PDB file of C-alpha atoms in Angstrom:
ATOM      1  CA  UNK A   1       0.330  -0.288   0.161  1.00  0.00           C
ATOM      2  CA  UNK A   2       2.792   2.628   0.780  1.00  0.00           C
ATOM      3  CA  UNK A   3       4.276   2.232  -2.616  1.00  0.00           C
ATOM      4  CA  UNK A   4      -0.087   2.578  -4.537  1.00  0.00           C
ATOM      5  CA  UNK A   5       0.311   5.782  -2.501  1.00  0.00           C
ATOM      6  CA  UNK A   6       4.447   6.881  -3.286  1.00  0.00           C
ATOM      7  CA  UNK A   7       2.525   6.105  -7.333  1.00  0.00           C
ATOM      8  CA  UNK A   8       0.389   8.778  -6.351  1.00  0.00           C
ATOM      9  CA  UNK A   9       2.324  11.175  -5.256  1.00  0.00           C
ATOM     10  CA  UNK A  10       4.568  10.689  -8.515  1.00  0.00           C
ATOM     11  CA  UNK A  11       1.384  11.550 -10.261  1.00  0.00           C
ATOM     12  CA  UNK A  12       0.476  14.917  -8.587  1.00  0.00           C
ATOM     13  CA  UNK A  13       3.986  15.515  -8.340  1.00  0.00           C
ATOM     14  CA  UNK A  14       3.948  15.628 -11.826  1.00  0.00           C
ATOM     15  CA  UNK A  15       0.674  17.991 -12.307  1.00  0.00           C
ATOM     16  CA  UNK A  16       1.638  20.300  -9.742  1.00  0.00           C
ATOM     17  CA  UNK A  17       4.993  21.112 -11.277  1.00  0.00           C
ATOM     18  CA  UNK A  18       3.181  20.937 -14.914  1.00  0.00           C
ATOM     19  CA  UNK A  19       0.252  23.857 -13.183  1.00  0.00           C
ATOM     20  CA  UNK A  20       2.767  26.010 -11.069  1.00  0.00           C
ATOM     21  CA  UNK A  21       4.699  26.575 -13.959  1.00  0.00           C
ATOM     22  CA  UNK A  22       2.280  27.703 -16.873  1.00  0.00           C
ATOM     23  CA  UNK A  23       2.244  30.851 -17.513  1.00  0.00           C
ATOM     24  CA  UNK A  24       1.644  33.283 -20.739  1.00  0.00           C
ATOM     25  CA  UNK A  25       5.292  32.263 -21.836  1.00  0.00           C
ATOM     26  CA  UNK A  26       6.996  28.823 -20.360  1.00  0.00           C
ATOM     27  CA  UNK A  27       4.953  25.552 -20.012  1.00  0.00           C
ATOM     28  CA  UNK A  28       6.548  22.280 -18.347  1.00  0.00           C
ATOM     29  CA  UNK A  29       5.887  19.017 -18.113  1.00  0.00           C
ATOM     30  CA  UNK A  30       6.719  16.277 -16.225  1.00  0.00           C
ATOM     31  CA  UNK A  31       7.044  12.898 -16.448  1.00  0.00           C
ATOM     32  CA  UNK A  32       8.695   9.549 -15.069  1.00  0.00           C
ATOM     33  CA  UNK A  33       9.707   6.199 -16.652  1.00  0.00           C
ATOM     34  CA  UNK A  34      10.709   3.320 -15.121  1.00  0.00           C
ATOM     35  CA  UNK A  35      14.002   2.057 -16.226  1.00  0.00           C
ATOM     36  CA  UNK A  36      14.685  -1.105 -17.346  1.00  0.00           C
ATOM     37  CA  UNK A  37      17.303  -3.552 -19.645  1.00  0.00           C
ATOM     38  CA  UNK A  38      15.401  -5.233 -22.287  1.00  0.00           C
ATOM     39  CA  UNK A  39      16.575  -8.170 -23.620  1.00  0.00           C
ATOM     40  CA  UNK A  40      19.947  -6.682 -25.613  1.00  0.00           C
ATOM     41  CA  UNK A  41      21.312  -5.240 -22.443  1.00  0.00           C
ATOM     42  CA  UNK A  42      20.205  -1.629 -23.443  1.00  0.00           C
ATOM     43  CA  UNK A  43      17.945   0.364 -21.220  1.00  0.00           C
ATOM     44  CA  UNK A  44      14.690   0.739 -21.926  1.00  0.00           C
ATOM     45  CA  UNK A  45      12.120   3.799 -19.954  1.00  0.00           C
ATOM     46  CA  UNK A  46       7.925   2.896 -19.482  1.00  0.00           C
ATOM     47  CA  UNK A  47       5.998   5.972 -18.451  1.00  0.00           C
ATOM     48  CA  UNK A  48       5.800   4.768 -14.931  1.00  0.00           C
ATOM     49  CA  UNK A  49       2.636   2.683 -13.992  1.00  0.00           C
ATOM     50  CA  UNK A  50       3.455   1.120 -11.040  1.00  0.00           C
ATOM     51  CA  UNK A  51       6.912   1.059  -8.493  1.00  0.00           C
ATOM     52  CA  UNK A  52       8.481  -1.232  -5.647  1.00  0.00           C
ATOM     53  CA  UNK A  53      11.254  -0.940  -4.440  1.00  0.00           C
ATOM     54  CA  UNK A  54      14.709  -0.831  -5.807  1.00  0.00           C
ATOM     55  CA  UNK A  55      12.480   0.696  -9.002  1.00  0.00           C
ATOM     56  CA  UNK A  56      14.677   3.115 -11.023  1.00  0.00           C
ATOM     57  CA  UNK A  57      12.662   6.519 -11.941  1.00  0.00           C
ATOM     58  CA  UNK A  58      13.809   8.624 -14.193  1.00  0.00           C
ATOM     59  CA  UNK A  59      12.466  12.212 -14.166  1.00  0.00           C
ATOM     60  CA  UNK A  60      11.939  13.984 -17.509  1.00  0.00           C
ATOM     61  CA  UNK A  61      10.985  17.495 -16.848  1.00  0.00           C
ATOM     62  CA  UNK A  62      11.052  19.838 -20.031  1.00  0.00           C
ATOM     63  CA  UNK A  63      10.188  23.460 -20.562  1.00  0.00           C
ATOM     64  CA  UNK A  64       9.110  25.229 -23.509  1.00  0.00           C
ATOM     65  CA  UNK A  65       9.336  29.149 -24.110  1.00  0.00           C
ATOM     66  CA  UNK A  66       5.980  29.751 -25.811  1.00  0.00           C
ATOM     67  CA  UNK A  67       6.356  33.086 -27.451  1.00  0.00           C
ATOM     68  CA  UNK A  68       8.295  35.258 -29.353  1.00  0.00           C
ATOM     69  CA  UNK A  69      10.820  36.722 -27.052  1.00  0.00           C
ATOM     70  CA  UNK A  70      12.741  34.905 -24.454  1.00  0.00           C
ATOM     71  CA  UNK A  71      13.280  33.762 -21.004  1.00  0.00           C
ATOM     72  CA  UNK A  72      16.558  34.202 -18.656  1.00  0.00           C
ATOM     73  CA  UNK A  73      17.372  32.612 -15.076  1.00  0.00           C
ATOM     74  CA  UNK A  74      14.577  30.396 -15.187  1.00  0.00           C
ATOM     75  CA  UNK A  75      15.624  28.247 -12.260  1.00  0.00           C
ATOM     76  CA  UNK A  76      13.520  24.515 -12.580  1.00  0.00           C
ATOM     77  CA  UNK A  77      13.263  22.675  -9.017  1.00  0.00           C
ATOM     78  CA  UNK A  78      12.975  19.079  -8.804  1.00  0.00           C
ATOM     79  CA  UNK A  79      11.982  17.247  -5.481  1.00  0.00           C
ATOM     80  CA  UNK A  80      13.044  14.102  -4.372  1.00  0.00           C
ATOM     81  CA  UNK A  81      10.865  12.265  -2.671  1.00  0.00           C
ATOM     82  CA  UNK A  82      11.416  10.913   0.753  1.00  0.00           C
ATOM     83  CA  UNK A  83      10.181   7.265  -0.418  1.00  0.00           C
ATOM     84  CA  UNK A  84      12.818   7.268  -3.163  1.00  0.00           C
ATOM     85  CA  UNK A  85      16.662   8.797  -3.522  1.00  0.00           C
ATOM     86  CA  UNK A  86      18.919  10.603  -6.050  1.00  0.00           C
ATOM     87  CA  UNK A  87      21.077   8.323  -7.622  1.00  0.00           C
ATOM     88  CA  UNK A  88      24.592  10.710  -8.234  1.00  0.00           C
ATOM     89  CA  UNK A  89      25.627  12.066 -11.519  1.00  0.00           C
ATOM     90  CA  UNK A  90      22.039  11.080 -12.937  1.00  0.00           C
ATOM     91  CA  UNK A  91      20.935  15.063 -13.583  1.00  0.00           C
ATOM     92  CA  UNK A  92      21.435  16.025 -17.343  1.00  0.00           C
ATOM     93  CA  UNK A  93      22.151  18.565 -18.343  1.00  0.00           C
ATOM     94  CA  UNK A  94      25.300  17.885 -14.884  1.00  0.00           C
ATOM     95  CA  UNK A  95      24.365  19.814 -12.599  1.00  0.00           C
ATOM     96  CA  UNK A  96      27.845  21.632 -12.849  1.00  0.00           C
ATOM     97  CA  UNK A  97      24.888  24.317 -13.476  1.00  0.00           C
ATOM     98  CA  UNK A  98      22.916  24.156 -10.456  1.00  0.00           C
ATOM     99  CA  UNK A  99      22.803  23.555  -7.080  1.00  0.00           C
ATOM    100  CA  UNK A 100      21.429  20.618  -4.809  1.00  0.00           C
ATOM    101  CA  UNK A 101      20.001  20.589  -1.606  1.00  0.00           C
ATOM    102  CA  UNK A 102      19.611  17.944   1.697  1.00  0.00           C
ATOM    103  CA  UNK A 103      16.655  20.052   3.076  1.00  0.00           C
ATOM    104  CA  UNK A 104      13.912  21.909   1.673  1.00  0.00           C
ATOM    105  CA  UNK A 105      15.444  25.009   0.135  1.00  0.00           C
ATOM    106  CA  UNK A 106      19.697  25.552   0.876  1.00  0.00           C
ATOM    107  CA  UNK A 107      20.913  25.300  -2.497  1.00  0.00           C
ATOM    108  CA  UNK A 108      24.363  24.464  -2.936  1.00  0.00           C
ATOM    109  CA  UNK A 109      26.459  23.192  -5.903  1.00  0.00           C
ATOM    110  CA  UNK A 110      27.990  19.645  -5.377  1.00  0.00           C
ATOM    111  CA  UNK A 111      29.644  18.201  -3.493  1.00  0.00           C
ATOM    112  CA  UNK A 112      28.068  19.598  -0.774  1.00  0.00           C
ATOM    113  CA  UNK A 113      29.924  18.739   2.588  1.00  0.00           C
ATOM    114  CA  UNK A 114      28.456  19.477   6.659  1.00  0.00           C
ATOM    115  CA  UNK A 115      30.582  19.250   9.541  1.00  0.00           C
ATOM    116  CA  UNK A 116      31.048  16.171  11.454  1.00  0.00           C
ATOM    117  CA  UNK A 117      32.508  15.935  15.208  1.00  0.00           C
ATOM    118  CA  UNK A 118      34.624  13.047  15.746  1.00  0.00           C
ATOM    119  CA  UNK A 119      34.734  11.243  18.954  1.00  0.00           C
ATOM    120  CA  UNK A 120      38.363  13.250  19.846  1.00  0.00           C
ATOM    121  CA  UNK A 121      36.371  16.639  19.608  1.00  0.00           C
ATOM    122  CA  UNK A 122      38.065  17.195  16.151  1.00  0.00           C
ATOM    123  CA  UNK A 123      35.622  18.677  13.161  1.00  0.00           C
ATOM    124  CA  UNK A 124      36.447  17.478  10.152  1.00  0.00           C
ATOM    125  CA  UNK A 125      33.885  18.068   7.002  1.00  0.00           C
ATOM    126  CA  UNK A 126      32.332  15.048   5.613  1.00  0.00           C
ATOM    127  CA  UNK A 127      30.691  14.592   1.903  1.00  0.00           C
ATOM    128  CA  UNK A 128      26.805  14.678   2.411  1.00  0.00           C
ATOM    129  CA  UNK A 129      25.865  11.381  -0.103  1.00  0.00           C
ATOM    130  CA  UNK A 130      23.381  12.009  -2.784  1.00  0.00           C
ATOM    131  CA  UNK A 131      21.372  10.258  -1.653  1.00  0.00           C
ATOM    132  CA  UNK A 132      20.282  12.534   1.005  1.00  0.00           C
ATOM    133  CA  UNK A 133      19.425  15.289  -1.725  1.00  0.00           C
ATOM    134  CA  UNK A 134      15.621  15.844  -1.446  1.00  0.00           C
ATOM    135  CA  UNK A 135      16.192  19.009  -4.419  1.00  0.00           C
ATOM    136  CA  UNK A 136      17.922  19.675  -7.403  1.00  0.00           C
ATOM    137  CA  UNK A 137      17.491  23.156  -9.086  1.00  0.00           C
ATOM    138  CA  UNK A 138      19.035  23.535 -12.328  1.00  0.00           C
ATOM    139  CA  UNK A 139      19.790  26.772 -13.996  1.00  0.00           C
ATOM    140  CA  UNK A 140      18.769  27.009 -17.524  1.00  0.00           C
ATOM    141  CA  UNK A 141      20.573  30.777 -18.613  1.00  0.00           C
ATOM    142  CA  UNK A 142      18.094  31.154 -21.423  1.00  0.00           C
ATOM    143  CA  UNK A 143      14.775  29.723 -23.699  1.00  0.00           C
ATOM    144  CA  UNK A 144      14.807  31.526 -27.026  1.00  0.00           C
ATOM    145  CA  UNK A 145      11.299  32.116 -28.630  1.00  0.00           C
ATOM    146  CA  UNK A 146       9.986  28.561 -29.142  1.00  0.00           C
ATOM    147  CA  UNK A 147      13.379  26.803 -27.565  1.00  0.00           C
ATOM    148  CA  UNK A 148      12.622  23.830 -25.410  1.00  0.00           C
ATOM    149  CA  UNK A 149      14.932  21.915 -22.580  1.00  0.00           C
ATOM    150  CA  UNK A 150      14.499  18.234 -20.956  1.00  0.00           C
ATOM    151  CA  UNK A 151      15.879  18.313 -17.869  1.00  0.00           C
ATOM    152  CA  UNK A 152      16.508  14.626 -16.680  1.00  0.00           C
ATOM    153  CA  UNK A 153      17.152  13.010 -12.799  1.00  0.00           C
ATOM    154  CA  UNK A 154      16.879   9.412 -11.916  1.00  0.00           C
ATOM    155  CA  UNK A 155      16.203   8.433  -8.088  1.00  0.00           C
ATOM    156  CA  UNK A 156      15.575   4.642  -7.034  1.00  0.00           C
ATOM    157  CA  UNK A 157      12.564   3.406  -4.881  1.00  0.00           C
ATOM    158  CA  UNK A 158      13.455   2.953  -1.107  1.00  0.00           C
ATOM    159  CA  UNK A 159      13.663  -0.387  -0.015  1.00  0.00           C
TER     160      UNK A 159
END
């Protein structure tokens, strides 16, 4: 039952991102695909109908500029449900021009670090694992009239 609810959340996420990003100049569509291996060993992407622990899901967020002008500095955000974790280096375009957050909106460029106190009382910086990222934010410098961009990221459903 937990994963049926998660599936409904994934669908709701797609609908809410689409509804919130709509305006006169920009449209967006979020789709979720289950990634599997075909008999030939190549990846197959199938639009999500159900999920289970261990499944790899690829989110595809497509933005399109609908007017005659251009838009600049677009910063789409993809939330990652708690029942899933981000797969490191799976975002496209790469996160070099983007940022991630292990919390709500504390966006920074990866790799993220945090201070950890060792048993002797000293403090060191440790890299935060990508599995702890809760939100991904891209920076799209510009979209010209009629132009579109698709942003992707993969997550795994927790066991």
